[in-house]
Amino acid sequence: MPTASTETVERQAAEAGRKPGRRTDRVIAASMLSPGIYEMVIRDPYVAATVRPAQFVNLYPSDATMALPRPFGVAKVEGDDVTLIYQIVGAGTREFAKLQAGGTVDVLGPLGKPFDTGKTANYVLVGGGLGVPPLLYAAQTLSKRDDGTLVTSVFGYRDVRFADELVAPFADTTHSIINAEGNVVDLLNDIEDELDGADQKPIILSCGPTPMMKAVAAWASKRNIEAQFSLEARMGCGYGACVACVVDTPQGRLKVCKDGPVFTTEQLGWEA
Ligand SMILES: Cc1cc2nc3c(=O)[nH]c(=O)nc-3n(C[C@H](O)[C@H](O)[C@H](O)COP(=O)(O)OP(=O)(O)OC[C@H]3O[C@@H](n4cnc5c(N)ncnc54)[C@H](O)[C@@H]3O)c2cc1C
Ligand code: FES
């Protein structure tokens, strides 16, 4: 049975007063940013209009042997078009990398709890590897504010600086480091004076490998800096119906997909 178009699903959902369910989106563009790292633009007016930084979308592989969707953070929104940036790690991402402009992909979202960006602050976006894409959208969103909010990007890459040019238009200051030069905590140490001298107090929004985020949490706690972390977990459903994504926290077991993916230092017990 063919799946309904994005527009049809959205219209039906709006008429019924609920969020649209899984629908088929058109691929508008697809390209390789650097070896193994791909960008895909999908047309999804609902995601474009509603997604907030660090929320994610489920993409469903068409190969029936892969029943589970794969979650991806939103990297950019332009009009009705939503950009995702992803790394090939397994069968699902290998299939998505074959998609070309004009193709289609089944999508559900946006899902999960976003970063809390309610304060006027210097938002320091600390990302590692493929934790960088959701922070690009955080930068895009924050750059639209006219309340004195600042955006400082601090990105750590394995080798290729694939997102510096993408974040630059939305950031007041852009910093990056590759593994051979050091890690994001080295970079935070380097720019500490700059953060102290900024007009706004820093708030860290971070996404990337867990050991990196724990090190960032410790750095921030020592300096009494507020921090939020977008966790990654293997997911099943992506919306709270299974228990594939649970993490142990001082508050008990929480679901990354529904209780998160964004958590504070205190929620995670990462103050030390
Ligand atoms: C909230 C959220 C946002 C994400 N955003 C992005 C993004 O913007 N860009 C991006 O490239 N990736 C992102 N990911 C990770 C992405 O979902 C996985 O890389 C993808 O599901 C892998 O699918 P696959 O079929 O290619 O790999 P699989 O064949 O399912 O797995 C291949 C290998 O990757 C590991 N793996 C798979 N999923 C994860 C995961 N979630 N965390 C850690 N290891 C995993 C597996 O253990 C296995 O070793 C995000 C994950 C979450 C939870
Ligand atoms: S992925 Fe199913 S509960 Fe989180």
Coordinates of C-alpha atoms and ligand atoms in Angstrom, one line a residue:
M1 CA 0.0 0.0 0.0
P2 CA 1.5 3.4 -0.9
T3 CA 2.2 5.8 2.0
A4 CA 0.4 9.1 2.0
S5 CA 2.3 12.2 1.1
T6 CA 3.7 14.6 3.8
E7 CA 1.1 17.2 2.9
T8 CA -1.8 14.7 3.1
V9 CA -0.7 13.3 6.4
E10 CA -0.3 16.8 7.9
R11 CA -3.7 18.0 6.7
Q12 CA -5.4 14.9 8.1
A13 CA -3.5 15.3 11.4
A14 CA -4.3 19.0 11.7
E15 CA -8.0 18.3 10.9
A16 CA -8.0 15.6 13.7
G17 CA -6.2 18.0 16.1
R18 CA -3.1 15.8 16.5
K19 CA 0.5 15.6 15.4
P20 CA 1.1 13.9 12.0
G21 CA 2.3 10.3 12.2
R22 CA 4.8 8.6 10.0
R23 CA 4.8 9.9 6.5
T24 CA 6.7 9.8 3.3
D25 CA 9.0 12.8 2.6
R26 CA 10.6 13.8 -0.6
V27 CA 14.4 14.0 -0.7
I28 CA 15.3 17.4 -2.1
A29 CA 19.1 17.1 -2.1
A30 CA 21.7 14.5 -1.1
S31 CA 25.5 14.9 -1.1
M32 CA 28.7 13.8 0.6
L33 CA 30.3 16.4 3.0
S34 CA 33.4 14.5 3.6
P35 CA 34.3 10.8 3.3
G36 CA 31.6 8.8 5.2
I37 CA 29.6 11.9 6.2
Y38 CA 26.5 12.8 4.2
E39 CA 24.0 15.6 4.1
M40 CA 20.4 14.9 3.1
V41 CA 17.7 17.6 2.7
I42 CA 14.1 16.4 3.1
R43 CA 10.9 18.4 2.5
D44 CA 8.8 18.2 5.6
P45 CA 6.7 21.3 6.4
Y46 CA 5.6 20.0 9.8
V47 CA 9.2 19.3 11.1
A48 CA 10.4 22.6 9.6
A49 CA 7.7 24.6 11.4
T50 CA 7.9 22.8 14.8
V51 CA 11.3 21.3 15.4
R52 CA 13.4 22.8 18.2
P53 CA 17.2 22.3 18.8
A54 CA 18.2 18.8 19.8
Q55 CA 14.9 17.2 18.8
F56 CA 15.3 14.4 16.3
V57 CA 13.5 12.6 13.5
N58 CA 13.1 8.9 13.0
L59 CA 14.1 7.8 9.4
Y60 CA 12.7 4.4 8.4
P61 CA 14.9 2.2 6.1
S62 CA 12.8 0.8 3.2
D63 CA 14.6 -2.6 3.6
A64 CA 12.0 -4.7 5.5
T65 CA 14.7 -6.7 7.3
M66 CA 15.5 -3.4 9.2
A67 CA 12.3 -2.9 11.2
L68 CA 13.6 -0.2 13.4
P69 CA 13.8 3.5 12.5
R70 CA 17.1 5.4 12.9
P71 CA 17.2 8.7 14.8
F72 CA 18.9 11.8 13.5
G73 CA 19.1 15.3 14.9
V74 CA 18.0 18.2 12.7
A75 CA 21.0 20.3 11.4
K76 CA 19.2 23.1 9.6
V77 CA 15.8 24.4 8.5
E78 CA 15.2 26.5 5.4
G79 CA 11.5 27.1 4.5
D80 CA 9.9 23.6 4.3
D81 CA 13.3 21.9 3.9
V82 CA 15.1 20.1 6.8
T83 CA 18.8 19.2 6.6
L84 CA 20.2 16.1 8.3
I85 CA 23.9 15.3 8.5
Y86 CA 24.9 11.7 9.3
Q87 CA 27.8 9.3 9.3
I88 CA 27.6 5.9 7.7
V89 CA 28.0 3.4 10.5
G90 CA 25.8 0.4 9.5
A91 CA 23.1 -0.9 7.3
G92 CA 20.6 1.8 7.8
T93 CA 22.9 4.8 7.2
R94 CA 24.4 2.9 4.2
E95 CA 20.9 2.7 2.7
F96 CA 20.1 6.4 3.4
A97 CA 23.4 7.4 1.7
K98 CA 22.1 5.8 -1.6
L99 CA 19.1 8.1 -1.6
Q100 CA 19.2 10.8 -4.3
A101 CA 17.2 14.0 -4.9
G102 CA 13.7 13.0 -6.1
G103 CA 13.7 9.8 -3.9
T104 CA 11.5 9.4 -0.8
V105 CA 12.1 8.4 2.8
D106 CA 9.6 7.6 5.6
V107 CA 9.9 10.0 8.6
L108 CA 8.4 10.5 12.0
G109 CA 9.0 13.5 14.2
P110 CA 10.1 15.8 15.6
L111 CA 10.6 13.7 18.7
G112 CA 12.2 14.2 22.1
K113 CA 12.8 17.2 24.4
P114 CA 14.8 20.1 23.1
F115 CA 17.5 22.2 24.7
D116 CA 16.1 24.8 27.1
T117 CA 17.2 28.1 25.5
G118 CA 14.9 30.3 27.6
K119 CA 17.6 32.5 29.0
T120 CA 19.6 35.4 27.5
A121 CA 23.1 34.0 27.6
N122 CA 26.3 33.2 25.7
Y123 CA 25.3 29.7 24.4
V124 CA 28.5 27.7 24.1
L125 CA 27.8 24.8 21.7
V126 CA 30.2 22.1 22.5
G127 CA 30.1 19.2 20.0
G128 CA 32.1 16.2 19.1
G129 CA 31.9 14.2 15.9
L130 CA 28.4 13.5 14.8
G131 CA 27.1 15.4 17.9
V132 CA 27.8 18.5 15.8
P133 CA 24.6 18.5 13.5
P134 CA 22.0 19.2 16.2
L135 CA 24.2 22.1 17.5
L136 CA 24.2 23.6 14.0
Y137 CA 20.4 24.0 14.3
A138 CA 20.8 25.3 17.8
A139 CA 23.1 28.0 16.3
Q140 CA 20.7 28.8 13.5
T141 CA 17.8 29.2 16.0
L142 CA 19.7 31.2 18.6
S143 CA 21.2 33.5 15.9
K144 CA 17.7 34.8 15.2
R145 CA 17.3 36.3 18.7
D146 CA 17.7 40.0 19.3
D147 CA 17.9 39.9 23.1
G148 CA 21.7 40.0 23.3
T149 CA 22.1 36.2 23.1
L150 CA 25.5 35.1 21.9
V151 CA 26.5 31.9 20.1
T152 CA 30.0 30.4 20.6
S153 CA 30.7 27.2 18.7
V154 CA 33.3 24.8 20.1
F155 CA 33.5 21.7 17.8
G156 CA 35.9 18.7 18.0
Y157 CA 36.3 16.6 14.9
R158 CA 38.1 13.3 14.3
D159 CA 40.0 14.7 11.3
V160 CA 37.9 16.8 8.8
R161 CA 36.4 20.1 10.0
F162 CA 33.1 19.3 8.1
A163 CA 30.9 21.8 9.9
D164 CA 32.9 25.0 10.5
E165 CA 31.6 26.7 7.4
L166 CA 28.1 25.6 8.2
V167 CA 28.0 27.1 11.7
A168 CA 30.0 30.3 10.9
P169 CA 27.0 32.3 9.6
F170 CA 25.1 31.6 12.8
A171 CA 27.8 31.9 15.4
D172 CA 29.4 35.0 17.0
T173 CA 32.6 33.0 17.4
T174 CA 33.7 29.7 15.9
H175 CA 36.4 27.4 17.3
S176 CA 37.3 23.9 16.3
I177 CA 39.9 21.3 16.9
I178 CA 40.8 17.9 15.4
N179 CA 41.9 14.9 17.4
A180 CA 45.5 15.3 16.4
E181 CA 45.5 18.8 18.0
G182 CA 43.6 17.9 21.2
N183 CA 40.0 17.7 22.4
V184 CA 37.2 20.1 23.1
V185 CA 38.2 20.5 26.8
D186 CA 41.6 21.8 25.6
L187 CA 39.7 24.2 23.4
L188 CA 37.5 25.3 26.3
N189 CA 40.6 26.0 28.4
D190 CA 42.0 28.0 25.5
I191 CA 38.9 30.2 25.2
E192 CA 38.1 30.5 28.9
D193 CA 39.3 34.2 29.0
E194 CA 37.1 34.9 26.0
L195 CA 34.1 33.3 27.7
D196 CA 34.8 35.3 31.0
G197 CA 35.0 38.5 29.0
A198 CA 31.8 38.1 27.0
D199 CA 28.8 40.3 27.6
Q200 CA 26.6 37.3 28.6
K201 CA 27.2 34.4 31.0
P202 CA 27.9 31.1 29.3
I203 CA 25.4 28.2 29.2
I204 CA 26.9 25.1 27.6
L205 CA 24.8 23.0 25.2
S206 CA 26.6 19.8 24.3
C207 CA 26.2 16.8 22.1
G208 CA 28.7 14.0 21.2
P209 CA 30.3 10.9 22.7
T210 CA 29.5 10.3 26.3
P211 CA 33.1 10.5 27.6
M212 CA 33.5 13.8 25.9
M213 CA 30.2 15.2 27.5
K214 CA 31.2 13.9 30.9
A215 CA 34.5 15.8 30.6
V216 CA 32.6 18.9 29.5
A217 CA 30.2 18.5 32.5
A218 CA 33.2 18.3 34.9
W219 CA 34.8 21.4 33.3
A220 CA 31.5 23.3 33.5
S221 CA 30.7 22.2 37.1
K222 CA 34.2 23.4 38.4
R223 CA 33.3 26.8 37.0
N224 CA 29.7 26.8 38.1
I225 CA 28.5 27.0 34.5
E226 CA 25.1 25.7 33.6
A227 CA 25.2 22.8 31.1
Q228 CA 22.7 20.6 29.1
F229 CA 23.6 17.4 27.3
S230 CA 21.9 15.7 24.4
L231 CA 22.5 12.0 24.9
E232 CA 22.8 9.3 22.2
A233 CA 21.5 5.8 22.8
R234 CA 20.5 2.9 20.7
M235 CA 16.8 3.4 20.1
G236 CA 13.9 1.1 19.2
C237 CA 10.7 3.0 18.8
G238 CA 12.0 6.6 19.4
Y239 CA 8.9 7.7 21.4
G240 CA 8.8 5.9 24.7
A241 CA 7.0 2.7 23.8
C242 CA 9.9 0.2 24.3
V243 CA 12.8 0.3 26.7
A244 CA 15.6 0.2 24.3
C245 CA 17.1 3.6 25.2
V246 CA 17.1 3.7 29.0
V247 CA 19.9 5.4 31.0
D248 CA 20.6 5.0 34.7
T249 CA 20.5 8.4 36.5
P250 CA 20.3 9.5 40.1
Q251 CA 16.5 9.9 39.5
G252 CA 16.2 6.3 38.3
R253 CA 16.0 4.9 34.8
L254 CA 15.1 7.5 32.2
K255 CA 14.2 7.1 28.5
V256 CA 16.6 9.0 26.2
C257 CA 13.9 9.3 23.5
K258 CA 11.1 10.7 25.7
D259 CA 12.6 12.0 28.9
G260 CA 15.5 13.4 26.7
P261 CA 17.6 13.4 24.6
V262 CA 18.4 16.6 26.5
F263 CA 19.3 16.3 30.2
T264 CA 21.0 18.7 32.7
T265 CA 24.3 18.0 34.5
E266 CA 22.2 17.5 37.7
Q267 CA 19.8 15.1 36.2
L268 CA 22.6 12.9 35.0
G269 CA 24.6 13.2 38.2
W270 CA 27.6 14.4 36.2
E271 CA 28.6 17.2 38.6
A272 CA 31.9 15.5 39.6
Ligands
LIG1 C1 18.8 11.5 19.5 C2 19.8 11.0 18.5 C3 20.3 11.9 17.5 C4 21.2 11.4 16.5 N1 21.6 12.3 15.6 C5 22.5 11.9 14.7 C6 23.0 12.8 13.7 O1 22.6 13.9 13.6 N2 23.9 12.3 12.8 C7 24.4 11.0 12.9 O2 25.3 10.6 12.0 N3 24.0 10.1 13.8 C8 23.1 10.5 14.7 N4 22.6 9.7 15.6 C9 23.1 8.2 15.6 C10 22.3 7.5 14.5 O3 21.0 7.3 15.0 C11 23.0 6.1 14.3 O4 24.3 6.3 13.8 C12 22.2 5.3 13.3 O5 21.0 4.9 13.9 C13 22.9 4.0 12.9 O6 22.1 3.3 12.0 P1 22.7 2.2 11.1 O7 21.6 1.3 10.7 O8 23.6 2.7 10.1 O9 23.7 1.4 12.1 P2 23.4 0.0 12.8 O10 23.6 -1.1 11.8 O11 22.1 0.0 13.6 O12 24.6 0.0 13.9 C14 26.0 0.1 13.4 C15 26.9 0.3 14.6 O13 26.6 1.7 15.1 C16 26.3 1.6 16.5 N5 25.1 2.5 16.8 C17 24.0 2.5 16.1 N6 23.2 3.5 16.6 C18 23.9 4.1 17.6 C19 23.6 5.1 18.5 N7 22.4 5.8 18.6 N8 24.5 5.4 19.4 C20 25.7 4.8 19.4 N9 26.0 3.8 18.6 C21 25.1 3.4 17.7 C22 25.8 0.1 16.7 O14 26.0 -0.3 18.0 C23 26.7 -0.6 15.8 O15 28.0 -0.9 16.3 C24 21.7 10.1 16.6 C25 21.2 9.2 17.6 C26 20.3 9.7 18.5 C27 19.9 8.8 19.6
FES2 S1 13.4 4.0 22.0 FE1 11.7 3.0 22.6 S2 11.4 3.8 24.7 FE2 13.1 5.0 23.9

